[in-house]
Amino acid sequence: MRFKSEENEWLFVMESELWNLPQEETSILPALRLSYCHLPTELRSCFAYCAIFPKDFEIEKEKLIHLWMANDLIAVKGNMEVEEVGNEICKELYWRSFFEGVQSKNDGFDNIYGFKMHDLVHDLAQCIMEDEARVVEIDCPVNLSRARHVTFNYSNQSFDMLFAFQKIETLRTLMLTRHCPFSIEARKFPSHLYFPSLRAFDAKDSLLTSISFLTNTSKHIRYLNLSGFSSLRHMPPNFGKLTCLRTLSIFIVGRRRGCDVDELGSLNLHGDLRIKNLEEVKSPMEAKKANLAGKMNLKRSELSWDRNEKSQVIIKQVLESLEPPPKNESYGGELEGGFLQLQSLLITDLPNLEMLSKEERRMAFARPSSLHIEKCSKLTLHCLRPIKELIIWGCSEALLRIVSNLHTLTSLEICDNDDVASFPDGFPQKLTTLQSLTIKRFSKFQDLQSNMLIGLSSLESLTITFYHMLECFLVEIFRGSYSLKSIYIEDCIKFKSLSTSFGDLTALEFLELRGCPELEPFPNGLNNLSCLKSMMLLGYSTYRDDGSQNLSVPHPKLTTLPKAL
């Protein structure tokens, strides 16, 4: 009702006949039904569609939006992309309490990655959809003649129920979920099934070995989620015929005719795409025909292949052919190469990689991006101006010097160095926009420089783990850290003392120390932490000779807690 500002709107609700519905005739509270009836038409359709999910199911926000798109429940509005429209609808349903948010690290709607529905709200959605949306449970056969959206929760025994589907010409959404995820055999999806109206097929984590029915009968499909597949060897032949497809989680290249990567060429894809088995690509020309450079709506692309000596030469040529053209309009209006919609890039286990592009001046991301690098000891980074999030596992001193010049970073995680005993000059003080800093497994560090955090006026989160030589924080280290809200310290086995400058952390809300057996009594400065909401002190774990874990051991030298507690 907070969205209703006129008196007549309130009177209409008060006088509604829905309040007079006898409870024995409906399990839906009249107030919920009234709330639903006062939703805009587009929101009503999107909410009711959620009846396809089982109760207490965690609904991924991005997946839900793409399912709405596939079923024509949302459309472009003005200058807003359709995904942005979907996000706004999710926000409205969340604000109106139809959705309960599943949070990530921070509060706020933008950090919600999924939703759940209260059982009563779920009952409302099912009541609205009636037989159009069904969740088929094990050993509970139902009449699906009117079904448009079906979720099938199957096991080895009940999988054969799919053969009873025969024809459901009205079916628009089919989702498969596994009842016993670790005990189900790989199965071939019945090829005779006829779903001419199918718009969305979600078989995440299924063990299907064939999906040929899609190219045979479901030419209107727009959403195909095959993520987590471990049994599918390649896509069905002539996959490129599915020209209506907009969301595809994975494409598995095969040697058979009609199964090569060029089948992607005619598809206008959105969201995320993983291309697997690139070693099976017949020639660089086939890779060029995939036209990745022209897929402007792709946000993330993951390319993977099996490593062997025979494939290395062809892989190098294939990757070059998948590279976007040298001149495209990109970030800042300059003429540079780049995946224009790329937001996130993971590079791992490439020990001989020296740069991200032959002409590294071209390698600029079009949007603020996330870069994750693991085990790439020779890699250098330049021209990463707009990057915001950076994770480096296996971080050399030379790389740290380069990182200190990435002035747009807001989140940095650096891990695994057995050589560096101190940070190079200017690191991390030059990173003035940094909000989150994580440092792990720098084995030779004995202390952190007292000026390390000077200039980091935006820093809100500091995490330090597996610093086995670190004994204490120097006295001046937290001077001026007025924005720092969270400190997490773990497995620093020689760590004894928090700095007396902890008293300067007037914004600190969360403090956690885990596995610091030498920790001594707290300095008096902690009594000044007026914003502190949570403080956790956890012991450390010891291990037996066989690797099994003993019970956690407390901090033996910690005898008192701050007086303010």
GROMACS .gro file of N, CA and C in nm, residues 5 46 51 61 93 103 129 179 217 224-225 230 251 261 273 279 309 314 332 363 413 441 448 465 468 513:
model
   78
    5SER      N    1  -0.118   0.649  -0.313
    5SER     CA    2  -0.116   0.779  -0.246
    5SER      C    3  -0.252   0.848  -0.245
   46CYS      N    4   0.505  -1.175  -1.481
   46CYS     CA    5   0.639  -1.221  -1.440
   46CYS      C    6   0.632  -1.294  -1.306
   51ALA      N    7   0.572  -1.973  -1.057
   51ALA     CA    8   0.511  -2.097  -1.007
   51ALA      C    9   0.582  -2.220  -1.062
   61LYS      N   10   1.877  -1.472  -1.014
   61LYS     CA   11   1.817  -1.352  -1.074
   61LYS      C   12   1.842  -1.346  -1.224
   93LEU      N   13   0.933  -0.649  -0.749
   93LEU     CA   14   0.875  -0.763  -0.678
   93LEU      C   15   0.944  -0.784  -0.543
  103GLN      N   16   2.128  -1.271  -0.041
  103GLN     CA   17   2.231  -1.168  -0.048
  103GLN      C   18   2.367  -1.226  -0.084
  129MET      N   19  -0.163  -1.960  -1.182
  129MET     CA   20  -0.127  -2.033  -1.303
  129MET      C   21  -0.208  -2.161  -1.322
  179HIS      N   22   1.664  -3.535  -0.849
  179HIS     CA   23   1.624  -3.561  -0.711
  179HIS      C   24   1.741  -3.613  -0.628
  217THR      N   25   1.274  -3.040  -3.353
  217THR     CA   26   1.135  -2.996  -3.334
  217THR      C   27   1.118  -2.861  -3.267
  224LEU      N   28   1.865  -2.184  -2.355
  224LEU     CA   29   1.914  -2.321  -2.340
  224LEU      C   30   2.026  -2.321  -2.236
  225ASN      N   31   1.999  -2.380  -2.121
  225ASN     CA   32   2.098  -2.386  -2.013
  225ASN      C   33   2.146  -2.530  -1.998
  230SER      N   34   2.824  -3.304  -1.794
  230SER     CA   35   2.948  -3.381  -1.797
  230SER      C   36   2.940  -3.499  -1.892
  251PHE      N   37   2.862  -2.418  -2.545
  251PHE     CA   38   2.866  -2.482  -2.676
  251PHE      C   39   2.984  -2.578  -2.677
  261VAL      N   40   3.242  -2.510  -3.442
  261VAL     CA   41   3.214  -2.383  -3.376
  261VAL      C   42   3.147  -2.282  -3.470
  273LEU      N   43   2.861  -1.713  -2.222
  273LEU     CA   44   2.879  -1.826  -2.313
  273LEU      C   45   3.014  -1.892  -2.284
  279GLU      N   46   3.997  -2.762  -2.910
  279GLU     CA   47   4.095  -2.843  -2.982
  279GLU      C   48   4.031  -2.923  -3.095
  309GLU      N   49   5.023  -3.165  -2.690
  309GLU     CA   50   5.117  -3.108  -2.785
  309GLU      C   51   5.057  -3.094  -2.924
  314ILE      N   52   4.718  -2.558  -3.338
  314ILE     CA   53   4.586  -2.522  -3.389
  314ILE      C   54   4.513  -2.432  -3.290
  332GLY      N   55   3.590   0.500  -2.390
  332GLY     CA   56   3.652   0.631  -2.404
  332GLY      C   57   3.647   0.687  -2.545
  363MET      N   58   4.433  -0.400  -2.596
  363MET     CA   59   4.360  -0.483  -2.501
  363MET      C   60   4.300  -0.399  -2.390
  413GLU      N   61   4.281  -0.861  -0.476
  413GLU     CA   62   4.320  -0.978  -0.400
  413GLU      C   63   4.451  -1.029  -0.458
  441ARG      N   64   4.897  -1.551   0.189
  441ARG     CA   65   5.013  -1.638   0.170
  441ARG      C   66   5.134  -1.566   0.111
  448LEU      N   67   5.381  -0.544   0.816
  448LEU     CA   68   5.328  -0.460   0.710
  448LEU      C   69   5.373  -0.317   0.736
  465THR      N   70   4.539  -1.322   0.542
  465THR     CA   71   4.536  -1.464   0.579
  465THR      C   72   4.667  -1.533   0.544
  468HIS      N   73   5.237  -1.630   0.793
  468HIS     CA   74   5.292  -1.708   0.904
  468HIS      C   75   5.405  -1.637   0.977
  513LEU      N   76   3.903  -1.258   1.407
  513LEU     CA   77   4.037  -1.318   1.416
  513LEU      C   78   4.020  -1.467   1.433
   0.00000   0.00000   0.00000
